[in-house]
Tab-separated table of C-alpha atoms and ligand atoms in Angstrom:
chain	number	residue	atom	x	y	z
A	1276	MET	CA	134.056	67.778	-165.864
A	1277	LYS	CA	131.420	66.471	-163.799
A	1278	GLN	CA	132.414	65.738	-160.164
A	1279	ASN	CA	131.605	62.899	-158.160
A	1280	ILE	CA	129.679	64.356	-154.994
A	1281	LYS	CA	126.903	62.011	-154.031
A	1282	LYS	CA	125.662	63.578	-150.658
A	1283	ILE	CA	124.758	67.716	-150.323
A	1284	LEU	CA	123.786	69.575	-147.559
A	1285	VAL	CA	121.808	72.881	-148.236
A	1286	THR	CA	121.603	75.296	-145.551
A	1287	GLY	CA	118.170	76.963	-146.127
A	1288	GLY	CA	116.686	74.002	-147.718
A	1289	ALA	CA	113.330	74.442	-146.244
A	1290	GLY	CA	113.072	78.315	-148.043
A	1291	PHE	CA	112.144	79.619	-151.446
A	1292	ILE	CA	115.196	79.221	-153.405
A	1293	GLY	CA	116.386	76.104	-151.053
A	1294	SER	CA	113.561	73.960	-151.368
A	1295	HIS	CA	113.610	74.238	-155.470
A	1296	THR	CA	116.831	73.274	-155.259
A	1297	VAL	CA	116.481	70.243	-153.054
A	1298	ASP	CA	113.866	68.899	-155.289
A	1299	LEU	CA	116.034	69.242	-158.473
A	1300	LEU	CA	119.172	67.411	-156.367
A	1301	VAL	CA	116.403	64.883	-155.222
A	1302	LYS	CA	115.115	64.140	-158.691
A	1303	ASN	CA	118.984	64.324	-159.905
A	1304	GLY	CA	119.704	61.179	-157.401
A	1305	TYR	CA	121.496	63.178	-154.658
A	1306	GLN	CA	121.250	62.675	-150.985
A	1307	VAL	CA	120.122	65.781	-149.507
A	1308	VAL	CA	120.549	66.847	-146.288
A	1309	VAL	CA	119.210	70.357	-144.975
A	1310	LEU	CA	120.097	72.808	-142.023
A	1311	ASP	CA	117.404	75.066	-141.560
A	1312	SER	CA	116.133	76.949	-138.250
A	1313	LEU	CA	112.515	76.888	-139.626
A	1314	LYS	CA	112.234	79.939	-137.784
A	1315	PRO	CA	110.586	83.622	-139.124
A	1316	PRO	CA	110.492	85.635	-140.971
A	1317	THR	CA	110.283	83.117	-143.249
A	1318	HIS	CA	108.869	80.256	-141.627
A	1319	ASN	CA	106.782	79.622	-138.140
A	1320	GLY	CA	108.356	77.098	-136.619
A	1321	LYS	CA	106.435	74.309	-139.096
A	1322	ILE	CA	108.062	72.094	-141.505
A	1323	PRO	CA	106.345	73.916	-144.466
A	1324	THR	CA	104.434	71.617	-146.356
A	1325	TRP	CA	106.694	71.796	-149.757
A	1326	PHE	CA	109.619	70.170	-147.848
A	1327	ASN	CA	110.759	67.419	-149.767
A	1328	LYS	CA	110.396	64.170	-148.040
A	1329	LYS	CA	113.273	62.659	-149.599
A	1330	ALA	CA	115.765	64.978	-147.615
A	1331	LYS	CA	116.847	64.891	-144.376
A	1332	LEU	CA	115.973	67.587	-142.395
A	1333	VAL	CA	118.444	68.871	-139.434
A	1334	ARG	CA	116.617	71.834	-137.612
A	1335	GLY	CA	119.771	74.176	-136.680
A	1336	ASP	CA	121.029	77.669	-136.877
A	1337	VAL	CA	123.738	77.986	-139.209
A	1338	ARG	CA	125.203	80.905	-136.578
A	1339	LYS	CA	125.855	77.705	-134.160
A	1340	LYS	CA	129.390	75.367	-134.847
A	1341	LYS	CA	127.476	72.175	-133.205
A	1342	ASP	CA	124.447	72.676	-135.260
A	1343	TRP	CA	126.749	72.640	-138.634
A	1344	GLN	CA	128.819	69.700	-136.940
A	1345	ARG	CA	125.459	67.767	-136.984
A	1346	ALA	CA	124.438	68.449	-140.345
A	1347	LEU	CA	128.026	67.647	-142.152
A	1348	ASP	CA	127.915	64.408	-141.316
A	1349	GLY	CA	129.217	62.005	-144.775
A	1350	VAL	CA	128.538	65.352	-146.958
A	1351	GLY	CA	130.692	65.648	-149.783
A	1352	ALA	CA	129.447	69.443	-151.134
A	1353	ILE	CA	127.631	72.382	-149.333
A	1354	VAL	CA	125.505	74.728	-150.945
A	1355	HIS	CA	125.129	77.510	-148.379
A	1356	LEU	CA	121.683	79.325	-148.681
A	1357	ALA	CA	120.562	80.462	-145.673
A	1358	ALA	CA	120.943	84.219	-144.845
A	1359	TYR	CA	119.443	87.056	-143.151
A	1360	MET	CA	118.010	89.577	-145.611
A	1361	ASP	CA	115.312	92.524	-145.650
A	1362	TYR	CA	116.224	96.037	-144.442
A	1363	HIS	CA	116.149	95.746	-140.569
A	1364	PRO	CA	118.887	98.064	-139.025
A	1365	ASP	CA	119.661	94.983	-136.815
A	1366	PHE	CA	123.349	95.038	-138.533
A	1367	SER	CA	125.302	92.502	-136.722
A	1368	THR	CA	122.673	89.999	-137.530
A	1369	TYR	CA	124.074	90.293	-140.959
A	1370	VAL	CA	127.297	89.762	-140.362
A	1371	GLN	CA	126.456	86.481	-137.613
A	1372	THR	CA	124.258	85.081	-140.318
A	1373	ASN	CA	125.999	85.643	-143.687
A	1374	ILE	CA	129.650	85.874	-142.761
A	1375	GLU	CA	130.566	84.406	-139.369
A	1376	SER	CA	128.247	81.197	-140.471
A	1377	LEU	CA	131.058	80.470	-143.058
A	1378	SER	CA	133.973	80.853	-140.538
A	1379	LEU	CA	132.385	78.147	-138.328
A	1380	LEU	CA	131.978	76.266	-141.634
A	1381	PHE	CA	135.245	76.439	-142.186
A	1382	GLU	CA	136.810	75.996	-138.548
A	1383	ILE	CA	135.059	72.589	-138.573
A	1384	ILE	CA	136.442	71.722	-142.118
A	1385	THR	CA	139.966	72.374	-141.284
A	1386	GLU	CA	139.730	71.192	-137.532
A	1387	GLU	CA	137.865	67.845	-138.798
A	1388	LYS	CA	139.554	67.672	-141.926
A	1389	LEU	CA	136.300	66.940	-143.620
A	1390	PRO	CA	136.545	65.959	-147.390
A	1391	ILE	CA	134.431	68.708	-148.820
A	1392	LYS	CA	134.679	68.911	-152.685
A	1393	LYS	CA	132.453	72.064	-153.071
A	1394	ILE	CA	131.212	74.998	-151.438
A	1395	ILE	CA	128.429	77.291	-153.328
A	1396	ILE	CA	127.242	80.065	-152.192
A	1397	ALA	CA	124.161	82.785	-152.339
A	1398	SER	CA	125.222	86.025	-153.316
A	1399	SER	CA	123.087	88.644	-154.718
A	1400	GLN	CA	122.696	91.639	-157.318
A	1401	ALA	CA	122.939	93.568	-154.060
A	1402	VAL	CA	126.805	93.959	-154.210
A	1403	TYR	CA	127.019	96.211	-157.493
A	1404	GLY	CA	125.090	98.863	-155.239
A	1405	GLU	CA	123.497	101.471	-157.701
A	1406	GLY	CA	125.286	99.897	-160.343
A	1407	LYS	CA	127.041	100.990	-164.093
A	1408	TYR	CA	125.793	103.536	-166.090
A	1409	HIS	CA	126.765	105.370	-169.642
A	1410	CYS	CA	126.709	109.214	-169.781
A	1411	ARG	CA	126.594	110.360	-174.215
A	1412	SER	CA	129.426	112.908	-172.924
A	1413	HIS	CA	131.548	111.238	-169.904
A	1414	GLY	CA	131.278	107.615	-170.512
A	1415	ILE	CA	130.908	104.940	-167.772
A	1416	ILE	CA	129.992	106.170	-164.469
A	1417	TYR	CA	129.109	104.091	-161.060
A	1418	ALA	CA	126.281	105.832	-159.973
A	1419	SER	CA	125.902	107.200	-156.245
A	1420	PRO	CA	122.538	106.794	-154.108
A	1421	ARG	CA	120.001	109.599	-155.549
A	1422	GLU	CA	119.394	112.149	-152.998
A	1423	GLU	CA	116.057	112.977	-151.139
A	1424	LYS	CA	115.447	116.254	-153.288
A	1425	GLN	CA	115.687	114.517	-156.533
A	1426	PHE	CA	113.062	112.306	-155.053
A	1427	GLU	CA	110.963	114.857	-154.070
A	1428	ARG	CA	111.067	116.614	-157.138
A	1429	HIS	CA	110.277	112.914	-159.067
A	1430	GLN	CA	113.381	113.190	-161.452
A	1431	TRP	CA	113.794	109.865	-160.708
A	1432	GLU	CA	116.483	108.806	-163.655
A	1433	GLN	CA	120.033	108.963	-162.344
A	1434	ARG	CA	122.213	111.433	-163.644
A	1435	CYS	CA	126.149	112.363	-164.750
A	1436	PRO	CA	127.630	113.833	-161.811
A	1437	VAL	CA	129.697	116.098	-164.671
A	1438	CYS	CA	126.939	117.322	-167.126
A	1439	ASP	CA	124.002	116.478	-164.896
A	1440	LYS	CA	122.327	114.890	-168.128
A	1441	GLU	CA	120.432	111.802	-167.945
A	1442	VAL	CA	122.222	108.739	-167.912
A	1443	ALA	CA	120.983	105.016	-169.400
A	1444	PRO	CA	121.995	101.711	-167.420
A	1445	ILE	CA	124.218	99.205	-168.369
A	1446	ALA	CA	124.007	95.497	-167.740
A	1447	GLU	CA	126.412	94.632	-164.392
A	1448	LYS	CA	129.230	92.119	-165.239
A	1449	GLU	CA	131.284	90.358	-162.824
A	1450	GLU	CA	134.446	92.123	-163.048
A	1451	ASP	CA	132.508	95.239	-162.173
A	1452	ILE	CA	133.556	97.556	-159.212
A	1453	LEU	CA	131.401	96.677	-156.345
A	1454	LEU	CA	129.760	99.131	-154.212
A	1455	PRO	CA	127.284	97.457	-151.921
A	1456	LEU	CA	125.319	100.381	-150.175
A	1457	VAL	CA	123.076	97.983	-147.506
A	1458	PRO	CA	124.486	96.102	-145.048
A	1459	TYR	CA	122.807	92.671	-146.390
A	1460	GLY	CA	124.844	93.684	-149.981
A	1461	LEU	CA	127.798	94.362	-147.660
A	1462	SER	CA	127.827	91.266	-145.943
A	1463	LYS	CA	127.386	88.959	-149.117
A	1464	LEU	CA	130.145	90.792	-150.728
A	1465	ALA	CA	132.209	90.083	-147.929
A	1466	SER	CA	130.905	86.386	-147.820
A	1467	GLU	CA	132.030	86.119	-151.720
A	1468	GLN	CA	135.743	87.611	-150.601
A	1469	PHE	CA	135.550	85.075	-147.488
A	1470	ILE	CA	134.584	81.771	-149.809
A	1471	MET	CA	137.432	82.633	-152.436
A	1472	ALA	CA	139.964	83.229	-150.092
A	1473	MET	CA	139.377	80.281	-147.985
A	1474	GLY	CA	138.557	77.813	-150.621
A	1475	ARG	CA	142.162	78.652	-151.932
A	1476	ALA	CA	143.822	78.730	-148.817
A	1477	PHE	CA	142.546	74.875	-148.439
A	1478	SER	CA	142.134	73.704	-151.821
A	1479	ILE	CA	137.850	73.424	-151.839
A	1480	PRO	CA	136.740	74.446	-154.612
A	1481	ALA	CA	134.254	77.779	-154.002
A	1482	VAL	CA	131.650	79.388	-156.589
A	1483	ALA	CA	129.277	82.677	-155.376
A	1484	LEU	CA	126.288	82.708	-157.109
A	1485	ARG	CA	124.835	86.412	-157.686
A	1486	PHE	CA	121.349	86.054	-157.914
A	1487	SER	CA	118.844	88.942	-159.200
A	1488	ILE	CA	115.172	89.150	-158.052
A	1489	VAL	CA	114.105	85.480	-157.901
A	1490	VAL	CA	110.414	84.972	-158.508
A	1491	GLY	CA	108.091	81.898	-158.442
A	1492	ALA	CA	106.369	79.867	-156.154
A	1493	ARG	CA	106.655	79.478	-152.239
A	1494	GLN	CA	108.569	82.799	-151.924
A	1495	SER	CA	108.508	83.972	-148.008
A	1496	PHE	CA	105.350	85.582	-147.382
A	1497	ARG	CA	106.435	86.999	-144.198
A	1498	HIS	CA	109.487	88.557	-144.798
A	1499	PHE	CA	109.811	92.476	-144.163
A	1500	TYR	CA	110.361	93.071	-147.918
A	1501	SER	CA	110.379	90.406	-150.304
A	1502	GLY	CA	109.561	92.628	-153.525
A	1503	ALA	CA	107.350	93.969	-156.413
A	1504	LEU	CA	105.740	90.873	-157.199
A	1505	ARG	CA	104.266	89.960	-153.631
A	1506	SER	CA	102.732	93.611	-153.487
A	1507	PHE	CA	101.659	93.917	-156.890
A	1508	ALA	CA	99.887	90.258	-156.751
A	1509	VAL	CA	98.070	90.908	-153.300
A	1510	ASN	CA	96.654	93.928	-154.447
A	1511	ALA	CA	95.442	92.490	-157.951
A	1512	ARG	CA	93.901	89.955	-156.328
A	1513	SER	CA	92.480	92.363	-153.585
A	1514	ASN	CA	90.939	94.570	-156.244
A	1515	GLU	CA	93.140	97.265	-155.309
A	1516	PRO	CA	95.115	99.513	-157.336
A	1517	ILE	CA	98.607	98.262	-157.706
A	1518	GLU	CA	100.986	100.163	-156.149
A	1519	MET	CA	104.330	101.093	-157.714
A	1520	ASN	CA	107.493	102.696	-156.549
A	1521	GLU	CA	108.663	105.955	-158.361
A	1522	ASP	CA	107.085	105.860	-162.045
A	1523	GLY	CA	107.301	102.562	-162.121
A	1524	GLY	CA	109.726	102.977	-164.853
A	1525	GLN	CA	112.567	101.167	-162.816
A	1526	LEU	CA	114.487	98.183	-164.754
A	1527	ARG	CA	114.609	94.838	-162.992
A	1528	ASP	CA	116.069	91.371	-163.819
A	1529	PHE	CA	113.599	88.851	-162.429
A	1530	VAL	CA	114.615	85.167	-162.890
A	1531	HIS	CA	112.430	82.104	-162.392
A	1532	VAL	CA	113.403	80.070	-159.320
A	1533	GLN	CA	113.452	77.142	-161.064
A	1534	ASP	CA	116.239	78.394	-163.370
A	1535	VAL	CA	118.156	79.467	-160.161
A	1536	ALA	CA	118.118	76.062	-158.758
A	1537	LEU	CA	119.401	74.697	-162.315
A	1538	ALA	CA	122.039	77.148	-161.973
A	1539	ILE	CA	122.911	76.118	-158.572
A	1540	VAL	CA	123.125	72.191	-159.870
A	1541	ARG	CA	124.871	73.005	-163.150
A	1542	THR	CA	127.735	74.935	-161.082
A	1543	LEU	CA	128.160	72.275	-158.998
A	1544	GLU	CA	128.368	69.775	-160.911
A	1545	ASN	CA	130.680	71.569	-163.359
A	1546	SER	CA	134.470	71.728	-162.415
A	1547	ARG	CA	134.663	74.453	-164.553
A	1548	ALA	CA	133.023	76.836	-162.219
A	1549	ASN	CA	135.332	76.274	-159.557
A	1550	PHE	CA	136.862	79.399	-157.934
A	1551	GLU	CA	134.450	81.450	-160.030
A	1552	ILE	CA	131.963	84.151	-159.459
A	1553	PHE	CA	128.532	84.531	-161.567
A	1554	ASN	CA	125.536	86.399	-162.144
A	1555	VAL	CA	122.376	84.331	-162.432
A	1556	GLY	CA	119.536	86.255	-163.601
A	1557	SER	CA	117.028	86.058	-166.341
A	1558	GLY	CA	118.740	87.908	-169.013
A	1559	HIS	CA	116.014	90.492	-169.435
A	1560	ALA	CA	115.428	93.948	-168.100
A	1561	THR	CA	111.755	94.495	-167.098
A	1562	ARG	CA	110.174	97.556	-166.214
A	1563	VAL	CA	108.263	97.576	-163.070
A	1564	PHE	CA	104.933	98.901	-164.451
A	1565	ASP	CA	105.556	95.666	-167.172
A	1566	LEU	CA	105.758	93.070	-164.310
A	1567	ALA	CA	102.259	95.031	-162.727
A	1568	LYS	CA	100.532	94.575	-166.024
A	1569	ILE	CA	101.309	90.525	-166.133
A	1570	VAL	CA	100.469	90.120	-162.606
A	1571	ALA	CA	96.987	92.197	-163.141
A	1572	LYS	CA	96.326	89.969	-166.596
A	1573	GLU	CA	97.258	86.692	-164.744
A	1574	SER	CA	95.101	87.550	-161.458
A	1575	ASN	CA	91.996	88.206	-164.118
A	1576	THR	CA	91.873	91.763	-162.822
A	1577	LYS	CA	91.627	95.328	-164.588
A	1578	PHE	CA	95.152	96.790	-164.590
A	1579	LYS	CA	94.538	100.146	-162.285
A	1580	PRO	CA	98.036	101.763	-161.922
A	1581	LEU	CA	99.014	103.583	-158.684
A	1582	LEU	CA	102.087	105.907	-159.450
A	1583	GLN	CA	104.433	108.744	-158.321
A	1584	HIS	CA	103.451	108.887	-154.743
A	1585	ARG	CA	105.839	106.944	-153.214
A	1586	TYR	CA	109.667	105.625	-153.488
A	1587	ARG	CA	111.974	103.437	-151.426
A	1588	ALA	CA	114.829	104.936	-149.709
A	1589	GLY	CA	118.355	103.789	-151.127
A	1590	GLY	CA	116.567	101.995	-153.899
A	1591	ALA	CA	118.262	101.519	-157.146
A	1592	ARG	CA	116.732	103.341	-160.167
A	1593	HIS	CA	118.070	100.223	-162.500
A	1594	SER	CA	119.251	96.734	-161.808
A	1595	VAL	CA	120.219	94.680	-164.926
A	1596	MET	CA	123.107	91.987	-165.154
A	1597	SER	CA	124.721	90.517	-167.595
A	1598	ILE	CA	124.386	86.623	-167.608
A	1599	SER	CA	126.899	85.814	-170.346
A	1600	LYS	CA	129.373	84.263	-168.318
A	1601	LEU	CA	127.239	81.359	-166.922
A	1602	LYS	CA	125.585	81.065	-170.084
A	1603	LYS	CA	129.264	79.964	-171.400
A	1604	LEU	CA	128.743	76.806	-169.178
A	1605	GLY	CA	125.840	75.715	-170.771
A	1606	TRP	CA	123.483	76.757	-168.446
A	1607	LYS	CA	120.578	79.250	-170.066
A	1608	PRO	CA	117.216	80.147	-168.291
A	1609	GLN	CA	114.324	77.819	-169.283
A	1610	HIS	CA	111.470	79.647	-167.744
A	1611	THR	CA	109.623	83.050	-168.649
A	1612	LEU	CA	108.483	86.045	-166.051
A	1613	ARG	CA	105.197	85.454	-167.035
A	1614	GLU	CA	105.765	81.426	-165.952
A	1615	ALA	CA	106.947	82.671	-162.588
A	1616	VAL	CA	104.258	84.864	-162.055
A	1617	VAL	CA	101.329	82.462	-163.220
A	1618	ASP	CA	103.269	80.193	-160.482
A	1619	TYR	CA	103.334	82.538	-158.053
A	1620	VAL	CA	99.611	83.936	-158.623
A	1621	SER	CA	98.356	80.037	-157.944
A	1622	TRP	CA	100.578	79.845	-154.677
A	1623	LEU	CA	99.237	82.970	-153.280
A	1624	SER	CA	95.922	81.420	-153.216
A	1625	THR	CA	96.787	78.842	-150.870
A	1626	ILE	CA	98.325	81.325	-148.592
A	1627	LYS	CA	95.630	82.880	-145.714
A	1628	GLY	CA	95.839	86.324	-144.642
A	1629	PHE	CA	98.066	87.669	-147.292
A	1630	ARG	CA	96.511	91.216	-147.672
A	1631	ASN	CA	97.441	91.688	-144.055
A	1632	ASN	CA	100.575	90.442	-144.150
A	1633	LEU	CA	101.157	92.596	-146.563
A	1634	ARG	CA	99.965	95.986	-144.860
A	1635	LYS	CA	101.922	95.115	-141.777
A	1636	THR	CA	105.190	95.006	-143.479
A	1637	GLU	CA	104.457	97.699	-145.528
A	1638	ALA	CA	103.394	99.353	-142.407
A	1639	GLU	CA	107.048	98.677	-140.472
A	1640	MET	CA	108.864	99.954	-143.559
A	1641	LYS	CA	107.281	103.365	-143.461
A	1642	LYS	CA	107.889	103.440	-139.796
A	1643	ILE	CA	111.901	103.278	-140.195
A	1644	GLY	CA	111.578	105.185	-143.104
A	1645	ILE	CA	112.600	102.720	-146.055
A	1646	LEU	CA	109.197	103.541	-147.645
A	1647	LYS	CA	108.703	107.128	-148.275
A	1648	GLU	CA	105.004	108.667	-149.102
A	1649	TYR	CA	104.857	112.104	-149.810
B	2386	NAD	N1	115.174	85.534	-153.290
B	2386	NAD	C1	115.887	86.462	-153.869
B	2386	NAD	O1	115.142	87.185	-154.704
B	2386	NAD	C2	117.030	86.565	-153.360
B	2386	NAD	C3	118.132	87.450	-154.506
B	2386	NAD	C4	119.256	87.354	-154.371
B	2386	NAD	C5	120.085	86.416	-153.447
B	2386	NAD	N2	119.187	85.758	-152.516
B	2386	NAD	C6	119.775	84.665	-151.487
B	2386	NAD	O2	119.340	83.551	-151.320
B	2386	NAD	C7	119.481	82.857	-150.520
B	2386	NAD	C8	118.438	82.082	-150.258
B	2386	NAD	O3	117.190	83.419	-150.423
B	2386	NAD	P1	115.354	83.046	-149.778
B	2386	NAD	O4	114.655	83.449	-150.976
B	2386	NAD	O5	115.242	81.286	-150.504
B	2386	NAD	O6	115.196	83.107	-148.546
B	2386	NAD	P2	113.911	82.277	-147.516
B	2386	NAD	O7	113.957	83.210	-146.753
B	2386	NAD	O8	112.924	82.059	-148.553
B	2386	NAD	O9	115.094	81.083	-147.352
B	2386	NAD	C9	116.531	81.199	-146.202
B	2386	NAD	C10	116.240	79.745	-145.900
B	2386	NAD	O10	116.978	80.176	-144.647
B	2386	NAD	C11	116.755	79.939	-143.496
B	2386	NAD	N3	117.501	80.451	-142.440
B	2386	NAD	C12	117.683	81.526	-142.224
B	2386	NAD	N4	118.483	81.974	-141.240
B	2386	NAD	C13	118.668	80.929	-140.674
B	2386	NAD	C14	119.709	80.643	-139.873
B	2386	NAD	N5	120.444	81.611	-139.018
B	2386	NAD	N6	119.978	79.362	-139.644
B	2386	NAD	C15	119.563	78.253	-140.260
B	2386	NAD	N7	118.590	78.518	-141.247
B	2386	NAD	C16	118.569	79.843	-141.380
B	2386	NAD	C17	115.197	80.077	-143.517
B	2386	NAD	O11	114.863	79.594	-142.282
B	2386	NAD	C18	114.806	79.814	-144.602
B	2386	NAD	O12	114.479	78.484	-144.985
B	2386	NAD	C19	119.776	83.666	-149.435
B	2386	NAD	O13	121.135	83.415	-149.467
B	2386	NAD	C20	119.731	85.065	-149.960
B	2386	NAD	O14	120.252	86.288	-149.680
B	2386	NAD	C21	117.603	85.699	-152.817
């Protein structure tokens, strides 16, 4: 059933997923308010050129109660996307931005008795940790992170802890056991639990959306780590070999950012989504090597892969997700990975200094031991 909500607050609405969501909400006739700090790493203090002029911008920080108060005036629903990401070891910032922000929001809602009809939060595939695998002899296993010595021997695949044979990945489902391994994933799991418990306690419908790897134009360029697509596209455009972690055989789920925006709007409008958690992905498992091939082709360069010389510590071997639960609500991905790559590559050509930016963030990742070479 469609819910009657007119004015929506989108936190992080100047960012990658946020700006596409704002565009879709505006297109669908909603009034949109954005609460965004516009600060690094995503921004440089300036309003990005793609910010939708029909949305009202409130510059502020989701870690500050008074900034939430300024943004919440007359709002009927909230899409909370502002978050702290990456792999930096400043653990308290994940907690403050991703969890404390929600507690401030609920303080205001209860103190001021705000008539909020729905809250949607961005969660992540990171809540699944290493994910679920199948061993032919021992059935389903929830994998542990691979050990350093395994990486050094180039034994990339996950192995059964009982018989040590290679195991096959299984698509993660919402009801799976959740074993996040990094502060970011832990903070996202806590925010899911917080929103569901508090939403029920105060009868405010809540939805948590676990995004896989979101791809497309406007993806932050200054982040410490923003994934394979940025790295591959920069190398391809610079006519350098495309460096891949491990052997490039990792399976990942790359979902087009406009499909994610559509999932947000569909779950906002559909009361059957209330108090539910959904995976939001493409429904396809893509080998990282195949992504690299698409990037080279769409960048009009010869495909020159560079493999087996580096890995990301703590990175899952495979991450694949089932999207059947959200499909039952009538949503399904409309865009291909190739379309996302084309959008990203053409957007990249508008960015100054993309090569230096990537080299700088890769050097930082090596320095703190996240990206390892041998
Ligand atoms: N991009 C992905 O692949 C992906 C995958 C899984 C989950 N997510 C989640 O989706 C959401 C959006 O991610 P994105 O990729 O669009 O990131 P992004 O960095 O492009 O956008 C985040 C926005 O939030 C704003 N922001 C950050 N901290 C803030 C604060 N303290 N106060 C106010 N504004 C703040 C930033 O300025 C930025 O505009 C995040 O919650 C993220 O964890 C993203």
